[in-house]
XYZ file of C-alpha atoms in Angstrom:
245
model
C 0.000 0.000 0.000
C 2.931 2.361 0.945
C 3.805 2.183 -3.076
C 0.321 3.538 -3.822
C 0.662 5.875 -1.681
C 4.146 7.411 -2.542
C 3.030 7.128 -6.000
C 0.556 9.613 -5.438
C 2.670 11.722 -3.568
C 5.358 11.940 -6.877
C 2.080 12.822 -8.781
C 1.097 15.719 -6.782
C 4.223 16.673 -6.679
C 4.221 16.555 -10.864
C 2.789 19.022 -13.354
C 4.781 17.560 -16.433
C 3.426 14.210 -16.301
C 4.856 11.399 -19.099
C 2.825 8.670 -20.041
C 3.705 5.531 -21.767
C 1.285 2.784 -22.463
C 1.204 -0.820 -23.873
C -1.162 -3.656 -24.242
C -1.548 -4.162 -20.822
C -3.758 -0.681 -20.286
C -6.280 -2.250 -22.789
C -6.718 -5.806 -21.623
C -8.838 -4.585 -19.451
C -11.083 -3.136 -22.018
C -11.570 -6.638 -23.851
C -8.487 -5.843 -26.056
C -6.179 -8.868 -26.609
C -1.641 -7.938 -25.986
C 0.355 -9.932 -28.395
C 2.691 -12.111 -25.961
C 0.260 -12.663 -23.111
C -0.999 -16.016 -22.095
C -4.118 -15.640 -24.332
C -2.665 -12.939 -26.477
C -2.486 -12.876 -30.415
C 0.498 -14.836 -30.660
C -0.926 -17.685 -29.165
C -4.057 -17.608 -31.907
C -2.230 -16.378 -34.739
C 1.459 -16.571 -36.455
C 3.501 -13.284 -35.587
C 4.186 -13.189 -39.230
C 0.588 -12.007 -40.208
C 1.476 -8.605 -38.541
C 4.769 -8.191 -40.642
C 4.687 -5.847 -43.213
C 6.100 -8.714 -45.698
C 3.035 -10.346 -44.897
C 0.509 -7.958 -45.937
C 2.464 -7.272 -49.266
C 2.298 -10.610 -50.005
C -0.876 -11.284 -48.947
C -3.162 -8.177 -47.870
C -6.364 -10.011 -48.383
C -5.474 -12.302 -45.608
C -4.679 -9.905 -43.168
C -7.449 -7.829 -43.596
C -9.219 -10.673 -42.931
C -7.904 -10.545 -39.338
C -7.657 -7.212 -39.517
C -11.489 -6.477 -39.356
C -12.133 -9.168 -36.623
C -10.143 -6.931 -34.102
C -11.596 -3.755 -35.187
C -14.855 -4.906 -34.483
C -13.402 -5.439 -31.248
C -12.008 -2.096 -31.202
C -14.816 -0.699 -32.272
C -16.552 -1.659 -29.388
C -14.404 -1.815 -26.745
C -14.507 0.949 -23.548
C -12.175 2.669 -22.192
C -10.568 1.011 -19.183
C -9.324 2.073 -15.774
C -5.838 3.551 -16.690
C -7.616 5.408 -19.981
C -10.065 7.385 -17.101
C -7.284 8.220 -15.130
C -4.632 9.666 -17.055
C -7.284 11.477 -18.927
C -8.370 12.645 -15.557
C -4.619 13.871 -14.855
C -4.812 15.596 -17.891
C -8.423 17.423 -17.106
C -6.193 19.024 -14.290
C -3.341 20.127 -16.192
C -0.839 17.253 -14.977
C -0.314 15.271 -18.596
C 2.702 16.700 -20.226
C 2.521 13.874 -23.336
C 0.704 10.400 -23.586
C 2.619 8.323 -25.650
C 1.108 5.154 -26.636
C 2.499 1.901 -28.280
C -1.545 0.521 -28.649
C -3.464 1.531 -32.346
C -7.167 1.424 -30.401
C -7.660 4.522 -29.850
C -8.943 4.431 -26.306
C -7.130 6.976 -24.647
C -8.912 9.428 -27.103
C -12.223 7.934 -26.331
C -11.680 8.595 -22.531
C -10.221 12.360 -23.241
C -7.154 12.240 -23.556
C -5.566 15.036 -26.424
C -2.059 15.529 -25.739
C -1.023 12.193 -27.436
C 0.944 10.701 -29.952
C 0.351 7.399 -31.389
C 3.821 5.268 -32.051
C 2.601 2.589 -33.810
C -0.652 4.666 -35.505
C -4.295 4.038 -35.484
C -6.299 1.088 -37.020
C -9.120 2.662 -37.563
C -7.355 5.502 -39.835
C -6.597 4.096 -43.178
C -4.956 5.560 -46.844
C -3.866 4.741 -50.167
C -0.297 3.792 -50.377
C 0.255 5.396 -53.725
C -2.260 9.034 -53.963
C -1.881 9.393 -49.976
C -6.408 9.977 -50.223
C -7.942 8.943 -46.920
C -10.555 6.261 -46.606
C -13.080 5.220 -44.174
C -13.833 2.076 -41.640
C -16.754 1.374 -44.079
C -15.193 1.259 -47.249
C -12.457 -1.080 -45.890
C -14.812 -3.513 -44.229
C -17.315 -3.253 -47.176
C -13.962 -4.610 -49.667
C -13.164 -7.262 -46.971
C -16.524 -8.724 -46.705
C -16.937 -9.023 -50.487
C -12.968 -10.565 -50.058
C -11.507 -8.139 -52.645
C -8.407 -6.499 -51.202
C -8.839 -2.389 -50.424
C -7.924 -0.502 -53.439
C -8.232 3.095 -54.001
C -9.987 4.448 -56.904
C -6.366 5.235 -58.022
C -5.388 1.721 -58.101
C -3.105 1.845 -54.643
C -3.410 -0.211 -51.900
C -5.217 0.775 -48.940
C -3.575 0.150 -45.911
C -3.831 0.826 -42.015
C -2.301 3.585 -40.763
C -0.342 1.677 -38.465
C 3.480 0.638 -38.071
C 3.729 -2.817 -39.215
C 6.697 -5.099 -37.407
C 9.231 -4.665 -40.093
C 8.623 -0.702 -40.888
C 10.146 2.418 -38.928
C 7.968 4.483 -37.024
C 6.962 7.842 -38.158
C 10.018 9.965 -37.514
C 8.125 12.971 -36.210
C 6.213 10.965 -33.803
C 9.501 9.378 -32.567
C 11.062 12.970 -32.505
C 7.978 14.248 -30.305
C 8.402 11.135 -27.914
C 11.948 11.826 -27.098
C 11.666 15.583 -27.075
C 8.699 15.609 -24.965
C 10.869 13.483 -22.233
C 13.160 16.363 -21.321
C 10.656 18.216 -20.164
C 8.907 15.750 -18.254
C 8.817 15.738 -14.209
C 7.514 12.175 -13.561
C 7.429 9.492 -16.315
C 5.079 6.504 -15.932
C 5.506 3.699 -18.314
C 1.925 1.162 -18.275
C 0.996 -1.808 -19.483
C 4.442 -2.047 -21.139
C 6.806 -5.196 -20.942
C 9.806 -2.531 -22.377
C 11.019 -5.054 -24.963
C 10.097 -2.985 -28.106
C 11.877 -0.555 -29.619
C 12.315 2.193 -30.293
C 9.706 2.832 -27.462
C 11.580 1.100 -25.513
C 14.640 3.727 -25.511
C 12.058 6.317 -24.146
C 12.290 5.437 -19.991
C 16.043 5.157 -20.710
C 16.300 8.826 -21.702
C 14.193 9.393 -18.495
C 16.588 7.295 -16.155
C 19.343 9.419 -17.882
C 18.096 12.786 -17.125
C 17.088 11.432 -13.219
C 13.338 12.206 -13.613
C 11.229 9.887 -11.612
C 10.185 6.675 -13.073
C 7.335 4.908 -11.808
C 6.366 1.255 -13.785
C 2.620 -0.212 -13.357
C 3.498 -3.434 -14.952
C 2.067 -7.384 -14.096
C 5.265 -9.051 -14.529
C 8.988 -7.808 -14.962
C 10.583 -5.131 -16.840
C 14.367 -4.802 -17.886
C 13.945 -1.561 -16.030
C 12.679 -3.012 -12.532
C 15.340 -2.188 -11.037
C 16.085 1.060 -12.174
C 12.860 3.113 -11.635
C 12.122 4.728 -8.764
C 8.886 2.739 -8.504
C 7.609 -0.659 -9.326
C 3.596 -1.502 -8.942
C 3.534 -5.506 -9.815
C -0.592 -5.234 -10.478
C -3.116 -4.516 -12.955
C -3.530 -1.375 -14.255
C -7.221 -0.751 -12.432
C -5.823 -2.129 -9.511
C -3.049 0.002 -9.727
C -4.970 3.551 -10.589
C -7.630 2.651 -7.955
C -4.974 2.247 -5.295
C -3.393 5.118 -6.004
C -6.747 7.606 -6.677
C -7.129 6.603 -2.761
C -4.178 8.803 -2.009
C -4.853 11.302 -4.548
C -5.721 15.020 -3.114
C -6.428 16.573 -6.487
């Protein structure tokens, strides 16, 4: 309980809050994490998620593809969404940075955000750049044709595939958004992918206070200043308890 409690303390203590979320903030919403127990890895081949994958073969991704957005689609925010959207209702979010492409954090409020592996419910044409919508995508999938722009292009997610860079001025926001930071909070996360996983480095680095809500171990356990071994509700609830805001 003392962990709660001097977590709260470091957040009322913070006005430049970082955020950085993984799979684990939106389990809890109904939203499957690749490498968990029941995750996507243990349904599906990791390959189907590589861009070399959906070059070769976009039909049968999409096919996958529009399973989880229906999921998406439907899911709630969860516990950790509500708070840090709270935080940032009082002027204590510097940046949320988020590894997940659901979207949640905007559906609970958040707005200072950037997405480092995109959205999938954005989509465009590969060759003409022209935006398209959830229901032209799904409509092409359900008649299994392959998305393809009126230009010819391929329609893809606007999303970072394993294999692809991330967009470099989301990275550059990330990092620059760390040095001003007065607590960072990395969520959800396991740390093992990167570049993301550079971002709590910097923040060890530059001695700002690093607080982990994680179930399960980190390469950074024991280098932050705090580590909360729970769930994220568990976590948040815990520490709202504290909380004098």
């Amino acid at each position: 309980m003392n962990d709660f409690r001097e977590a709260a303390k470091l957040i009322e203590r913070s006005s430049k809050i970082y955020v950085l979320t993984g799979a684990g903030i939106s389990t809890e919403s109904g939203i499957p994490d690749f490498r968990g127990p029941d995750g996507l890895y243990s349904k599906y081949s990791p390959e189907i998620f590589e861009i070399t994958f959906f070059r070769r073969t976009p039909l049968e991704f999409y096919k996958l593809h529009v399973k989880l957005l229906e999921m998406m689609l439907k899911a709630e925010p969860g516990p950790g969404h509500k708070f840090f959207a709270k935080l940032e209702e009082k002027g204590k979010i510097l940046l949320v940075a988020t590894q997940n492409i659901d979207g949640l954090h905007q559906k609970a409020g958040t707005k200072k955000i950037v997405e480092l592996h995109g959205n999938a419910t954005r989509y465009y044409c590969e060759k003409c750049g022209k935006a398209s919508s959830i229901e032209e995508v799904v409509e092409f999938v359900k008649n299994e044709k392959v998305p393809i722009c009126s230009c010819g292009g391929l329609i893809r997610p606007d999303i970072v595939f394993f294999g692809e860079p991330l967009k470099e001025q989301d990275l550059k926001l990330a990092f620059d958004k760390v040095r001003e930071a007065d607590l960072f909070f990395a969520c959800g996360t396991s740390l093992v992918v990167y570049p993301a996983a550079f971002l709590p480095e910097l923040a060890i680095r530059l001695g700002i206070p690093f607080i982990i809500i994680n179930k399960g171990e980190t390469q950074y356990d024991d280098l932050c200043s705090l580590k909360l071994d729970s769930s994220i509700g568990e976590a948040v609830n815990e520490i709202s308890k504290h909380l004098t805001l």
